[in-house]
Amino acid sequence: QKEVEQDPGPLSVPEGAIVSLNCTYSNSAFQYFMWYRQYSRKGPELLMYTYSSGNKEDGRFTAQVDKSSKYISLFIRDSQPSDSATYLCAMSTGGYNKLIFGAGTRLAVHP
Amino acid sequence: EPEVTQTPSHQVTQMGQEVILRCVPISNHLYFYWYRQILGQKVEFLVSFYNNEISEKSEIFDDQFSVERPDGSNFTLKIRSTKLEDSAMYFCASSVKRGADTQYFGPGTRLTVL
C-alpha cells in the first residue's frame, strides 16, 4: 500500500464550481498535513496547512483532516480559471519535517 | 515577499559528469531541503540540512550526492557522476523553524542527463 494516495485526475470543472480534492494515507504517525499548488514547470506553492485533525478555512479554500479515516480533503469554492493547476497533498510526521507527497491531482477550471 | 531562488533553471549534462545545483534560501531560514520530481512522478524527498549537517536523507541520496552550505546564503546539491535516471526537476526548500508548515519551495532546476 502506498504511503500517500491521490487520484491524479485530470479533473475538469466549470468556473464557479465547488472542487473537492482528496488524499488517503496509511501512516498513522502523520501529524502535519499540507496542500500545495503547482503550476506547470514551477515549484510547489504552499496553500494550506493543518495540524492533526480538524478544519481550516482560508478564503475560498477549506482543508479538512480526518485522522480516524486517514483521509484529507481540500475544497475550493467558486473555482476560477486561475485555479487550474496541479494540487499536491503532503504530509509529515514532524521531526525534521520530511514531506511525503501524493501524486498530485491536475485540475482544469474552464470559463 | 522573500522567496527561494535556484540556479540554473535548466542544466544539461552528459552522463558521468558532475553537476552542482544552487539555491539561495530565504534569508532568515534555518532548515534546508532538496526534493526531486521525475517527470510525471511524485515529488520525492532527498535530504534535509540544519546547523551545517545533514538531518535526514532518503534512500535516493546515495554516495553520489552531497550537500553544502558554502557561505551564509547559498545551499548546493552536488551530483558527482550523473546517471540518466537523475534527470528530473530538483527543488530546494527552506523553513524558518522546525515545523512542517513552513517549507517554501524554489522554482526548481530542470536537470537533463544525456
CSV table of N, CA and C in Angstrom, one decimal, chain A residues 11-63:
chain,number,residue,atom,x,y,z
A,11,LEU,N,-9.1,16.5,-13.5
A,11,LEU,CA,-10.5,16.9,-13.0
A,11,LEU,C,-10.8,18.2,-13.8
A,12,SER,N,-11.9,18.2,-14.5
A,12,SER,CA,-12.3,19.4,-15.2
A,12,SER,C,-13.7,19.9,-14.7
A,13,VAL,N,-13.7,21.1,-14.4
A,13,VAL,CA,-14.9,21.7,-13.8
A,13,VAL,C,-15.2,23.0,-14.4
A,14,PRO,N,-16.5,23.5,-14.4
A,14,PRO,CA,-16.8,24.8,-14.9
A,14,PRO,C,-16.5,25.9,-13.9
A,15,GLU,N,-16.2,27.0,-14.3
A,15,GLU,CA,-16.0,28.2,-13.4
A,15,GLU,C,-17.1,28.3,-12.4
A,16,GLY,N,-16.8,28.6,-11.2
A,16,GLY,CA,-17.8,28.7,-10.1
A,16,GLY,C,-18.2,27.5,-9.4
A,17,ALA,N,-17.7,26.3,-9.9
A,17,ALA,CA,-18.0,25.0,-9.2
A,17,ALA,C,-17.2,24.9,-7.9
A,18,ILE,N,-17.7,24.0,-7.1
A,18,ILE,CA,-17.0,23.6,-5.9
A,18,ILE,C,-16.2,22.4,-6.2
A,19,VAL,N,-14.9,22.5,-5.9
A,19,VAL,CA,-14.0,21.4,-6.2
A,19,VAL,C,-13.6,20.7,-4.9
A,20,SER,N,-13.6,19.4,-5.0
A,20,SER,CA,-13.2,18.6,-3.8
A,20,SER,C,-12.0,17.7,-4.3
A,21,LEU,N,-10.9,17.9,-3.5
A,21,LEU,CA,-9.6,17.1,-3.8
A,21,LEU,C,-9.3,16.3,-2.6
A,22,ASN,N,-8.8,15.1,-2.8
A,22,ASN,CA,-8.7,14.2,-1.6
A,22,ASN,C,-7.4,13.4,-1.6
A,23,CYS,N,-7.0,13.0,-0.5
A,23,CYS,CA,-5.8,12.1,-0.3
A,23,CYS,C,-6.1,11.1,0.8
A,24,THR,N,-5.6,9.9,0.7
A,24,THR,CA,-5.7,9.0,1.8
A,24,THR,C,-4.2,8.6,2.1
A,25,TYR,N,-4.0,8.1,3.3
A,25,TYR,CA,-2.7,7.7,3.7
A,25,TYR,C,-2.7,6.5,4.6
A,26,SER,N,-1.6,5.9,4.8
A,26,SER,CA,-1.5,4.7,5.6
A,26,SER,C,-0.8,4.9,6.9
A,27,ASN,N,0.1,5.9,6.9
A,27,ASN,CA,1.0,6.0,8.1
A,27,ASN,C,0.2,6.8,9.2
A,28,SER,N,-0.1,6.2,10.3
A,28,SER,CA,-0.9,6.8,11.3
A,28,SER,C,0.0,7.9,12.1
A,29,ALA,N,1.3,7.9,11.9
A,29,ALA,CA,2.2,8.8,12.6
A,29,ALA,C,2.1,10.2,11.9
A,30,PHE,N,1.5,10.3,10.8
A,30,PHE,CA,1.5,11.7,10.1
A,30,PHE,C,0.7,12.6,11.0
A,31,GLN,N,1.3,13.8,11.3
A,31,GLN,CA,0.6,14.8,12.2
A,31,GLN,C,0.4,16.1,11.4
A,32,TYR,N,1.1,16.4,10.4
A,32,TYR,CA,1.1,17.6,9.7
A,32,TYR,C,0.6,17.4,8.3
A,33,PHE,N,-0.3,18.2,7.8
A,33,PHE,CA,-1.0,17.9,6.5
A,33,PHE,C,-1.0,19.2,5.7
A,34,MET,N,-0.5,19.2,4.5
A,34,MET,CA,-0.3,20.4,3.7
A,34,MET,C,-1.0,20.2,2.3
A,35,TRP,N,-1.4,21.2,1.8
A,35,TRP,CA,-1.8,21.3,0.3
A,35,TRP,C,-0.9,22.3,-0.4
A,36,TYR,N,-0.3,21.8,-1.5
A,36,TYR,CA,0.5,22.7,-2.3
A,36,TYR,C,-0.2,22.8,-3.7
A,37,ARG,N,0.0,23.9,-4.3
A,37,ARG,CA,-0.4,24.1,-5.7
A,37,ARG,C,0.8,24.2,-6.6
A,38,GLN,N,0.8,23.6,-7.7
A,38,GLN,CA,2.0,23.6,-8.6
A,38,GLN,C,1.5,23.9,-10.0
A,39,TYR,N,2.0,25.0,-10.5
A,39,TYR,CA,1.7,25.3,-11.9
A,39,TYR,C,2.8,24.6,-12.7
A,40,SER,N,2.5,24.4,-14.0
A,40,SER,CA,3.4,23.6,-14.9
A,40,SER,C,4.8,24.1,-14.8
A,41,ARG,N,5.8,23.2,-14.5
A,41,ARG,CA,7.2,23.5,-14.5
A,41,ARG,C,7.6,24.6,-13.5
A,42,LYS,N,6.8,24.7,-12.4
A,42,LYS,CA,7.1,25.6,-11.3
A,42,LYS,C,7.3,24.8,-10.0
A,43,GLY,N,7.7,25.5,-9.0
A,43,GLY,CA,7.8,24.8,-7.7
A,43,GLY,C,6.5,24.8,-7.0
A,44,PRO,N,6.3,23.8,-6.1
A,44,PRO,CA,5.1,23.8,-5.3
A,44,PRO,C,5.0,25.0,-4.4
A,45,GLU,N,3.7,25.5,-4.3
A,45,GLU,CA,3.4,26.7,-3.6
A,45,GLU,C,2.5,26.3,-2.4
A,46,LEU,N,2.9,26.6,-1.2
A,46,LEU,CA,2.1,26.2,0.0
A,46,LEU,C,0.8,26.9,0.0
A,47,LEU,N,-0.3,26.2,0.1
A,47,LEU,CA,-1.7,26.7,0.1
A,47,LEU,C,-2.3,26.7,1.5
A,48,MET,N,-2.3,25.5,2.0
A,48,MET,CA,-3.0,25.3,3.3
A,48,MET,C,-2.1,24.3,4.2
A,49,TYR,N,-2.3,24.5,5.4
A,49,TYR,CA,-1.6,23.6,6.4
A,49,TYR,C,-2.5,23.3,7.5
A,50,THR,N,-2.6,22.1,8.0
A,50,THR,CA,-3.4,21.7,9.1
A,50,THR,C,-2.6,20.8,10.0
A,51,TYR,N,-2.7,21.0,11.3
A,51,TYR,CA,-2.0,20.1,12.2
A,51,TYR,C,-3.1,19.2,12.9
A,52,SER,N,-2.8,17.9,12.8
A,52,SER,CA,-3.7,16.9,13.4
A,52,SER,C,-5.1,17.0,12.7
A,53,SER,N,-6.1,16.6,13.4
A,53,SER,CA,-7.4,16.6,12.8
A,53,SER,C,-8.1,18.0,12.8
A,54,GLY,N,-9.1,18.2,12.0
A,54,GLY,CA,-9.9,19.4,12.0
A,54,GLY,C,-10.0,20.1,10.7
A,55,ASN,N,-10.6,21.2,10.7
A,55,ASN,CA,-10.8,22.0,9.5
A,55,ASN,C,-10.0,23.3,9.6
A,56,LYS,N,-9.7,23.8,8.4
A,56,LYS,CA,-9.1,25.1,8.4
A,56,LYS,C,-9.6,25.8,7.1
A,57,GLU,N,-10.0,27.1,7.3
A,57,GLU,CA,-10.5,27.8,6.1
A,57,GLU,C,-9.6,29.0,5.8
A,58,ASP,N,-9.4,29.3,4.5
A,58,ASP,CA,-8.7,30.5,4.1
A,58,ASP,C,-9.3,31.0,2.8
A,59,GLY,N,-10.1,32.0,2.9
A,59,GLY,CA,-10.8,32.5,1.7
A,59,GLY,C,-11.6,31.4,1.1
A,60,ARG,N,-11.3,31.1,-0.2
A,60,ARG,CA,-12.2,30.1,-0.9
A,60,ARG,C,-11.7,28.7,-0.6
A,61,PHE,N,-10.7,28.5,0.1
A,61,PHE,CA,-10.1,27.2,0.4
A,61,PHE,C,-10.4,26.7,1.8
A,62,THR,N,-10.8,25.4,1.9
A,62,THR,CA,-11.0,24.8,3.2
A,62,THR,C,-10.3,23.4,3.1
A,63,ALA,N,-9.5,23.2,4.2
A,63,ALA,CA,-8.8,21.9,4.3
A,63,ALA,C,-9.4,21.2,5.5
